[in-house]
Each structure stands twice: as C-alpha cells, then as structure tokens.
Amino acid sequence: MKRELCIGVDLGGSNLRFALVDRQGRVLARSAEPTLPSAGLDSLLSRLQARVGQLQEEAARIGTSVAALAVGVPGLVCSDGVVRASVNVPALEGVPLARELSAATGMPVVVLNDANACALGEKRYGAGRGYHSLIALTIGTGVGAGLILDGKLWTGVDGAAGEFGHIPVEPEGRPCGCGSRGCLEQYASAGAIAREGEGAEAVARRARQGDAAALAAFAAAGRYLGIAAAGVVNMLNLEAVILCGGVAQSFDLLEPALRRELVSRTFPVSGGRVHVAPGELGDDAGVLGAAVAAFDTVF
Ligand SMILES: [Zn+2]
C-alpha cells in the first residue's frame, strides 16, 4: 500500500485539530475537539492516539496509508522533540512527545512549535507561496512567529527563535509574563486590543462601524506591530511579513498603522519591497503546516 498521506495535528491551548493531508495540501479528513489541558497528560496522549488511529483507518479505507505525523504545540520545542515549556498546556512540559507518539503509532513523528507550523503552512500552501524568506506572525492570545530563511525554518540553536511577541517596544512598559517589560505581546495581542468586558472581535466590529476608540485600539496595536516588524525587516531583509492567527482576521484594521511604521523605520531597499499580507489558510494553517513538517521528514 502506498504511504503517501500525512497527519497534521494542531494542539492549541483551546482546540485540538487533526487533518489527514495529501502532498498537494488537500485535507481528506479532519476532526476537532477541545484540548482540555487540565485533564492531564494521559488523557491527552490517549485522545491523540485514538484520533490518529481513526485517520489511519480513514486512509486505509481510501486505499492508501499514512507515512508520518507531526504535531504543532504552543511552546518551546527542542530539536529532540521534547517540549521544554508550554504556558497554555503545562502538562506537556518535559514530555518527549515525539518519542511517545512514535512508539504508540509506529510512525515517524515530528513535534514543532505552533507558530513555526503556521509559517510552514503559509509558505507551502498559503500567502507565503513563492517566497523564500519570510516571517509569519501569529497574533491571538499571545504573539508568536515562525521565521523561514532561504526556504528553511530557522528555529535557533536551541529551538527558541521566533519569540516576536517578546521584542521590547516600550523600554519602561507593562510587565510581561516572560519576566521582562514592554514586550510587544502586551500591546498587540487579543488581550491588549480587548476592552473591559469586550473581546478583540467585538472591538473589531465596533471599529468597522467607525467607533473612534475601537479604531484607535487597532491603530495602536498595528503601530507596535510595525515597530517590531521594522526591526526584523532591517535585520533580515525579508520578502514577506504574513499575519496569521485570530487577530489577523482584522488585518484591514491593523494594516495602515503597521505599514506606516514599517516604511518610516526601515531602509527603502528592504522596507519598500517587503510584502505585508494576511495569511490565507485561516484555522487550517496549523494542521497544514504540521503536515508539511511531516512530509519533509519522509520525502
Ligand atoms: Zn515578554
């Protein structure tokens, strides 16, 4: 039987998504459920195994089989597949997830950071097609990034690269959960845009109706994103900056201030040519990007 499909898993703090994917990036089967991080590691591992088993059966039913599996997780993942830190799913910390899942499923397993998975997904199948060097920003509860240089994911010497949300944008600014202060995440995440009793999506709706305070909230977030992105573009002379994640659905509201800062704070050679765009894969960026990582290990 030809082993020509992969399974991509997006293990988020809230949602656990699975997709059976072919090499063209088509999703042949999918499932989603709540992650339930507080249910603990054993529950999580047994549910992962069960859903992967179901997708393997689905692959067999259509006359093919699964070659590999990859899981994107919200945390720091070292190159040995051990999750070193995960604020949203603490049960994963210290777990050799790749080894555990490989032993359970009999397949090669890759574990990677969720923002890195989104970058791979958008590069192969989405807004990053045709670019060799890009950064994909994931803007939601937190702010992360996946960096692709010369066609390859750059994860840093320890796997900790891409912490875009912790670039300082205010020297004496708000304290951050990371221990520093004035980090971008404190000014441009969903929580930073939200107002008392109102989530970022509701603020976006008000902004589209012309509400001045709501427009100002997005302009402020866009401005800080532009300042941080300008630093990265000056440093790396990238082809594209792609915005993914929940807040990126409000790209139109962030874009004017972001672009203004980016252009005014970069050299024309790099800032004038960098393509800034929203992601094209929406909620599928994570599962498709994980599938890319899985395909790349076996083919
Ligand atoms: Zn921070």
Short mmCIF file of C-alpha atoms and ligand atoms in Angstrom, two decimals:
data_model
loop_
_atom_site.label_atom_id
_atom_site.label_comp_id
_atom_site.label_asym_id
_atom_site.label_seq_id
_atom_site.Cartn_x
_atom_site.Cartn_y
_atom_site.Cartn_z
CA MET A 1 0.00 0.00 0.00
CA LYS A 2 1.37 3.42 -0.90
CA ARG A 3 2.21 5.57 2.10
CA GLU A 4 1.50 8.95 0.66
CA LEU A 5 -0.50 10.85 3.24
CA CYS A 6 0.48 12.62 6.46
CA ILE A 7 -1.42 13.66 9.54
CA GLY A 8 -1.08 17.22 10.81
CA VAL A 9 -2.12 17.98 14.38
CA ASP A 10 -2.63 21.46 15.83
CA LEU A 11 -2.53 21.10 19.60
CA GLY A 12 -3.64 24.50 20.87
CA GLY A 13 -4.48 25.74 24.34
CA SER A 14 -8.21 25.56 23.44
CA ASN A 15 -8.62 23.38 20.36
CA LEU A 16 -7.11 20.10 19.26
CA ARG A 17 -7.33 19.78 15.47
CA PHE A 18 -6.38 16.84 13.24
CA ALA A 19 -6.16 16.63 9.46
CA LEU A 20 -5.32 13.87 7.03
CA VAL A 21 -3.45 15.67 4.25
CA ASP A 22 -2.09 14.78 0.81
CA ARG A 23 1.05 16.28 -0.71
CA GLN A 24 -0.93 18.97 -2.54
CA GLY A 25 -2.19 20.24 0.82
CA ARG A 26 -5.71 18.89 0.39
CA VAL A 27 -7.43 17.92 3.62
CA LEU A 28 -9.03 14.48 3.06
CA ALA A 29 -10.44 14.08 6.57
CA ARG A 30 -10.43 16.14 9.70
CA SER A 31 -11.59 16.27 13.29
CA ALA A 32 -11.54 18.78 16.12
CA GLU A 33 -12.28 18.71 19.82
CA PRO A 34 -11.47 20.77 22.91
CA THR A 35 -7.89 20.26 24.13
CA LEU A 36 -8.90 20.16 27.82
CA PRO A 37 -5.36 20.89 29.09
CA SER A 38 -6.45 20.37 32.72
CA ALA A 39 -7.46 16.74 32.00
CA GLY A 40 -3.76 15.88 32.14
CA LEU A 41 -1.15 14.19 30.03
CA ASP A 42 -2.55 10.63 29.97
CA SER A 43 -5.92 11.84 28.73
CA LEU A 44 -4.27 13.98 26.07
CA LEU A 45 -1.99 11.19 24.83
CA SER A 46 -4.78 8.63 24.67
CA ARG A 47 -7.01 11.02 22.73
CA LEU A 48 -4.15 11.84 20.34
CA GLN A 49 -3.59 8.12 19.72
CA ALA A 50 -7.30 7.43 19.24
CA ARG A 51 -7.81 10.20 16.65
CA VAL A 52 -4.61 9.34 14.80
CA GLY A 53 -5.80 5.72 14.68
CA GLN A 54 -9.13 6.83 13.19
CA LEU A 55 -7.37 8.85 10.49
CA GLN A 56 -5.10 5.88 9.69
CA GLU A 57 -8.26 3.78 9.21
CA GLU A 58 -9.71 6.52 7.02
CA ALA A 59 -6.55 6.46 4.89
CA ALA A 60 -6.80 2.66 4.55
CA ARG A 61 -10.44 3.00 3.52
CA ILE A 62 -9.43 5.15 0.53
CA GLY A 63 -6.65 2.74 -0.44
CA THR A 64 -3.60 4.50 0.92
CA SER A 65 -1.77 4.90 4.22
CA VAL A 66 -0.11 7.43 6.48
CA ALA A 67 3.65 7.93 6.24
CA ALA A 68 4.23 10.29 9.15
CA LEU A 69 2.65 12.52 11.75
CA ALA A 70 3.53 15.97 13.05
CA VAL A 71 2.15 17.93 15.97
CA GLY A 72 2.32 21.70 16.46
CA VAL A 73 2.30 22.68 20.14
CA PRO A 74 2.12 26.08 21.86
CA GLY A 75 5.53 26.09 23.48
CA LEU A 76 9.24 25.74 23.19
CA VAL A 77 10.17 22.51 21.43
CA CYS A 78 13.76 21.34 21.25
CA SER A 79 15.13 19.56 18.23
CA ASP A 80 14.89 16.21 20.08
CA GLY A 81 11.09 16.54 20.14
CA VAL A 82 10.90 17.29 23.87
CA VAL A 83 8.53 20.10 24.88
CA ARG A 84 10.54 22.34 27.21
CA ALA A 85 7.93 24.91 28.14
CA SER A 86 4.24 25.38 27.39
CA VAL A 87 2.30 28.09 29.21
CA ASN A 88 -1.07 27.03 27.75
CA VAL A 89 -0.65 23.24 28.05
CA PRO A 90 1.66 22.79 31.07
CA ALA A 91 1.03 19.01 31.11
CA LEU A 92 3.32 18.77 28.07
CA GLU A 93 6.37 20.28 29.78
CA GLY A 94 9.32 17.91 29.84
CA VAL A 95 7.41 15.32 27.77
CA PRO A 96 9.34 13.61 24.94
CA LEU A 97 6.21 13.88 22.82
CA ALA A 98 7.78 12.81 19.53
CA ARG A 99 9.19 9.60 21.07
CA GLU A 100 5.96 8.77 22.93
CA LEU A 101 3.75 9.20 19.88
CA SER A 102 6.17 7.38 17.62
CA ALA A 103 6.19 4.39 19.97
CA ALA A 104 2.38 4.46 20.15
CA THR A 105 1.68 4.84 16.43
CA GLY A 106 4.68 3.13 14.80
CA MET A 107 5.22 6.18 12.58
CA PRO A 108 7.90 8.87 12.35
CA VAL A 109 6.67 11.80 14.46
CA VAL A 110 7.77 15.43 14.40
CA VAL A 111 6.87 17.88 17.16
CA LEU A 112 7.26 21.58 16.45
CA ASN A 113 6.22 24.96 17.77
CA ASP A 114 2.74 26.01 16.58
CA ALA A 115 3.88 29.35 15.12
CA ASN A 116 6.58 27.52 13.17
CA ALA A 117 3.90 25.15 11.87
CA CYS A 118 1.81 28.13 10.69
CA ALA A 119 4.84 29.58 8.89
CA LEU A 120 5.47 26.28 7.08
CA GLY A 121 1.78 26.00 6.14
CA GLU A 122 1.51 29.52 4.74
CA LYS A 123 4.84 29.14 2.90
CA ARG A 124 3.89 25.88 1.17
CA TYR A 125 0.16 26.30 0.62
CA GLY A 126 -0.88 29.87 1.54
CA ALA A 127 0.14 33.52 1.41
CA GLY A 128 3.86 32.68 1.54
CA ARG A 129 3.92 30.69 -1.72
CA GLY A 130 6.76 31.81 -3.94
CA TYR A 131 8.74 33.50 -1.15
CA HIS A 132 11.99 32.07 0.19
CA SER A 133 12.46 34.31 3.24
CA LEU A 134 9.52 35.39 5.35
CA ILE A 135 8.19 35.78 8.85
CA ALA A 136 4.70 34.56 9.74
CA LEU A 137 3.33 36.36 12.79
CA THR A 138 0.66 34.57 14.81
CA ILE A 139 -1.42 37.12 16.66
CA GLY A 140 -4.00 35.80 19.07
CA THR A 141 -3.95 35.27 22.83
CA GLY A 142 -0.19 35.62 22.50
CA VAL A 143 2.06 36.89 19.73
CA GLY A 144 4.46 34.41 18.15
CA ALA A 145 6.29 33.97 14.88
CA GLY A 146 7.81 31.42 12.57
CA LEU A 147 10.83 32.51 10.56
CA ILE A 148 11.77 30.99 7.22
CA LEU A 149 15.16 31.93 5.76
CA ASP A 150 16.28 30.73 2.33
CA GLY A 151 13.39 28.26 2.30
CA LYS A 152 14.19 26.69 5.65
CA LEU A 153 12.67 27.14 9.05
CA TRP A 154 15.07 28.99 11.35
CA THR A 155 14.45 27.75 14.90
CA GLY A 156 17.67 28.99 16.51
CA VAL A 157 20.44 26.96 18.13
CA ASP A 158 18.12 25.70 20.90
CA GLY A 159 14.78 25.82 19.08
CA ALA A 160 13.78 29.06 20.82
CA ALA A 161 13.87 31.50 17.88
CA GLY A 162 10.81 33.42 16.68
CA GLU A 163 9.71 34.95 20.00
CA PHE A 164 8.43 38.00 18.16
CA GLY A 165 5.93 38.77 20.94
CA HIS A 166 8.75 39.42 23.38
CA ILE A 167 10.57 42.01 21.32
CA PRO A 168 10.70 45.10 23.57
CA VAL A 169 8.72 48.03 22.16
CA GLU A 170 8.49 50.18 25.34
CA PRO A 171 11.67 50.30 27.48
CA GLU A 172 9.76 51.00 30.72
CA GLY A 173 6.47 49.46 29.60
CA ARG A 174 3.98 46.97 31.00
CA PRO A 175 5.35 43.92 32.85
CA CYS A 176 5.18 40.73 30.77
CA GLY A 177 4.65 37.09 31.81
CA CYS A 178 8.11 36.30 30.46
CA GLY A 179 9.73 38.38 33.22
CA SER A 180 10.64 41.35 31.03
CA ARG A 181 8.62 44.51 30.47
CA GLY A 182 7.33 46.46 27.49
CA CYS A 183 7.11 43.34 25.27
CA LEU A 184 5.13 43.61 22.02
CA GLU A 185 2.67 40.98 23.28
CA GLN A 186 1.49 43.42 25.96
CA TYR A 187 0.46 45.90 23.23
CA ALA A 188 -0.63 43.87 20.21
CA SER A 189 -2.26 40.60 21.37
CA ALA A 190 -6.01 39.93 21.50
CA GLY A 191 -5.92 40.81 25.20
CA ALA A 192 -4.23 44.14 24.52
CA ILE A 193 -6.87 45.09 21.94
CA ALA A 194 -9.80 43.91 24.08
CA ARG A 195 -11.57 46.44 26.24
CA GLU A 196 -13.29 45.89 29.57
CA GLY A 197 -15.99 43.27 29.09
CA GLU A 198 -15.41 43.14 25.34
CA GLY A 199 -13.19 40.76 23.33
CA ALA A 200 -10.96 41.77 20.40
CA GLU A 201 -13.60 40.54 17.89
CA ALA A 202 -16.26 42.81 19.37
CA VAL A 203 -13.82 45.74 19.28
CA ALA A 204 -13.19 44.92 15.59
CA ARG A 205 -16.93 45.02 14.87
CA ARG A 206 -17.19 48.44 16.53
CA ALA A 207 -14.14 49.68 14.61
CA ARG A 208 -15.81 48.71 11.33
CA GLN A 209 -18.83 50.77 12.35
CA GLY A 210 -16.50 53.75 12.71
CA ASP A 211 -16.15 53.83 16.51
CA ALA A 212 -13.15 56.09 17.22
CA ALA A 213 -11.95 54.33 20.39
CA ALA A 214 -12.10 50.90 18.72
CA LEU A 215 -10.24 52.19 15.64
CA ALA A 216 -7.61 53.69 17.96
CA ALA A 217 -7.15 50.33 19.74
CA PHE A 218 -6.32 48.61 16.42
CA ALA A 219 -4.18 51.54 15.25
CA ALA A 220 -2.14 51.30 18.47
CA ALA A 221 -1.67 47.53 18.07
CA GLY A 222 -0.77 47.98 14.38
CA ARG A 223 1.74 50.68 15.27
CA TYR A 224 3.52 48.45 17.78
CA LEU A 225 3.48 45.53 15.33
CA GLY A 226 5.02 47.82 12.71
CA ILE A 227 7.76 48.97 15.08
CA ALA A 228 8.73 45.38 15.94
CA ALA A 229 8.41 44.22 12.31
CA ALA A 230 10.66 47.11 11.19
CA GLY A 231 13.41 45.79 13.47
CA VAL A 232 13.13 42.34 11.95
CA VAL A 233 12.99 43.64 8.36
CA ASN A 234 16.01 45.91 8.92
CA MET A 235 17.89 42.96 10.32
CA LEU A 236 16.90 40.27 7.83
CA ASN A 237 15.71 41.99 4.60
CA LEU A 238 12.78 39.59 4.21
CA GLU A 239 10.46 39.19 1.23
CA ALA A 240 7.24 38.93 3.22
CA VAL A 241 5.58 39.52 6.58
CA ILE A 242 2.44 37.40 6.91
CA LEU A 243 -0.12 37.89 9.68
CA CYS A 244 -1.88 34.76 10.97
CA GLY A 245 -3.99 33.90 14.00
CA GLY A 246 -7.29 35.24 15.32
CA VAL A 247 -6.38 38.92 15.43
CA ALA A 248 -5.05 38.76 11.85
CA GLN A 249 -8.68 38.46 10.71
CA SER A 250 -8.68 42.20 11.45
CA PHE A 251 -5.72 42.75 9.11
CA ASP A 252 -7.50 45.66 7.41
CA LEU A 253 -7.75 47.47 10.76
CA LEU A 254 -4.09 46.88 11.68
CA GLU A 255 -2.56 47.44 8.26
CA PRO A 256 -2.45 51.28 7.87
CA ALA A 257 -0.54 51.95 11.12
CA LEU A 258 1.60 48.83 10.71
CA ARG A 259 2.65 49.80 7.19
CA ARG A 260 3.30 53.42 8.17
CA GLU A 261 5.71 52.38 10.94
CA LEU A 262 7.32 49.69 8.82
CA VAL A 263 8.05 52.09 5.96
CA SER A 264 9.19 55.00 8.13
CA ARG A 265 11.55 52.85 10.23
CA THR A 266 13.25 50.80 7.52
CA PHE A 267 15.60 51.48 4.63
CA PRO A 268 13.74 51.82 1.32
CA VAL A 269 15.62 48.84 -0.12
CA SER A 270 14.18 46.43 2.46
CA GLY A 271 11.08 48.26 3.76
CA GLY A 272 9.89 49.31 0.30
CA ARG A 273 9.86 45.82 -1.15
CA VAL A 274 8.63 43.73 1.76
CA HIS A 275 5.21 42.22 1.07
CA VAL A 276 2.79 42.51 4.03
CA ALA A 277 -0.29 40.30 3.81
CA PRO A 278 -2.79 38.31 5.84
CA GLY A 279 -2.48 34.52 5.92
CA GLU A 280 -4.68 32.55 3.52
CA LEU A 281 -5.16 29.32 5.45
CA GLY A 282 -7.12 30.57 8.48
CA ASP A 283 -7.58 27.88 11.14
CA ASP A 284 -6.01 25.28 8.83
CA ALA A 285 -2.55 26.90 8.91
CA GLY A 286 -1.52 24.83 11.94
CA VAL A 287 -2.62 21.39 10.70
CA LEU A 288 -1.37 22.02 7.15
CA GLY A 289 1.97 23.34 8.42
CA ALA A 290 2.38 20.33 10.69
CA ALA A 291 1.66 18.13 7.66
CA VAL A 292 4.42 19.97 5.74
CA ALA A 293 6.87 19.14 8.55
CA ALA A 294 5.75 15.50 8.43
CA PHE A 295 6.11 15.27 4.64
CA ASP A 296 9.55 16.87 4.80
CA THR A 297 10.82 14.19 7.17
CA VAL A 298 9.79 11.25 4.98
CA PHE A 299 10.04 12.50 1.39
ZN ZN B 1 7.63 39.19 27.31
#
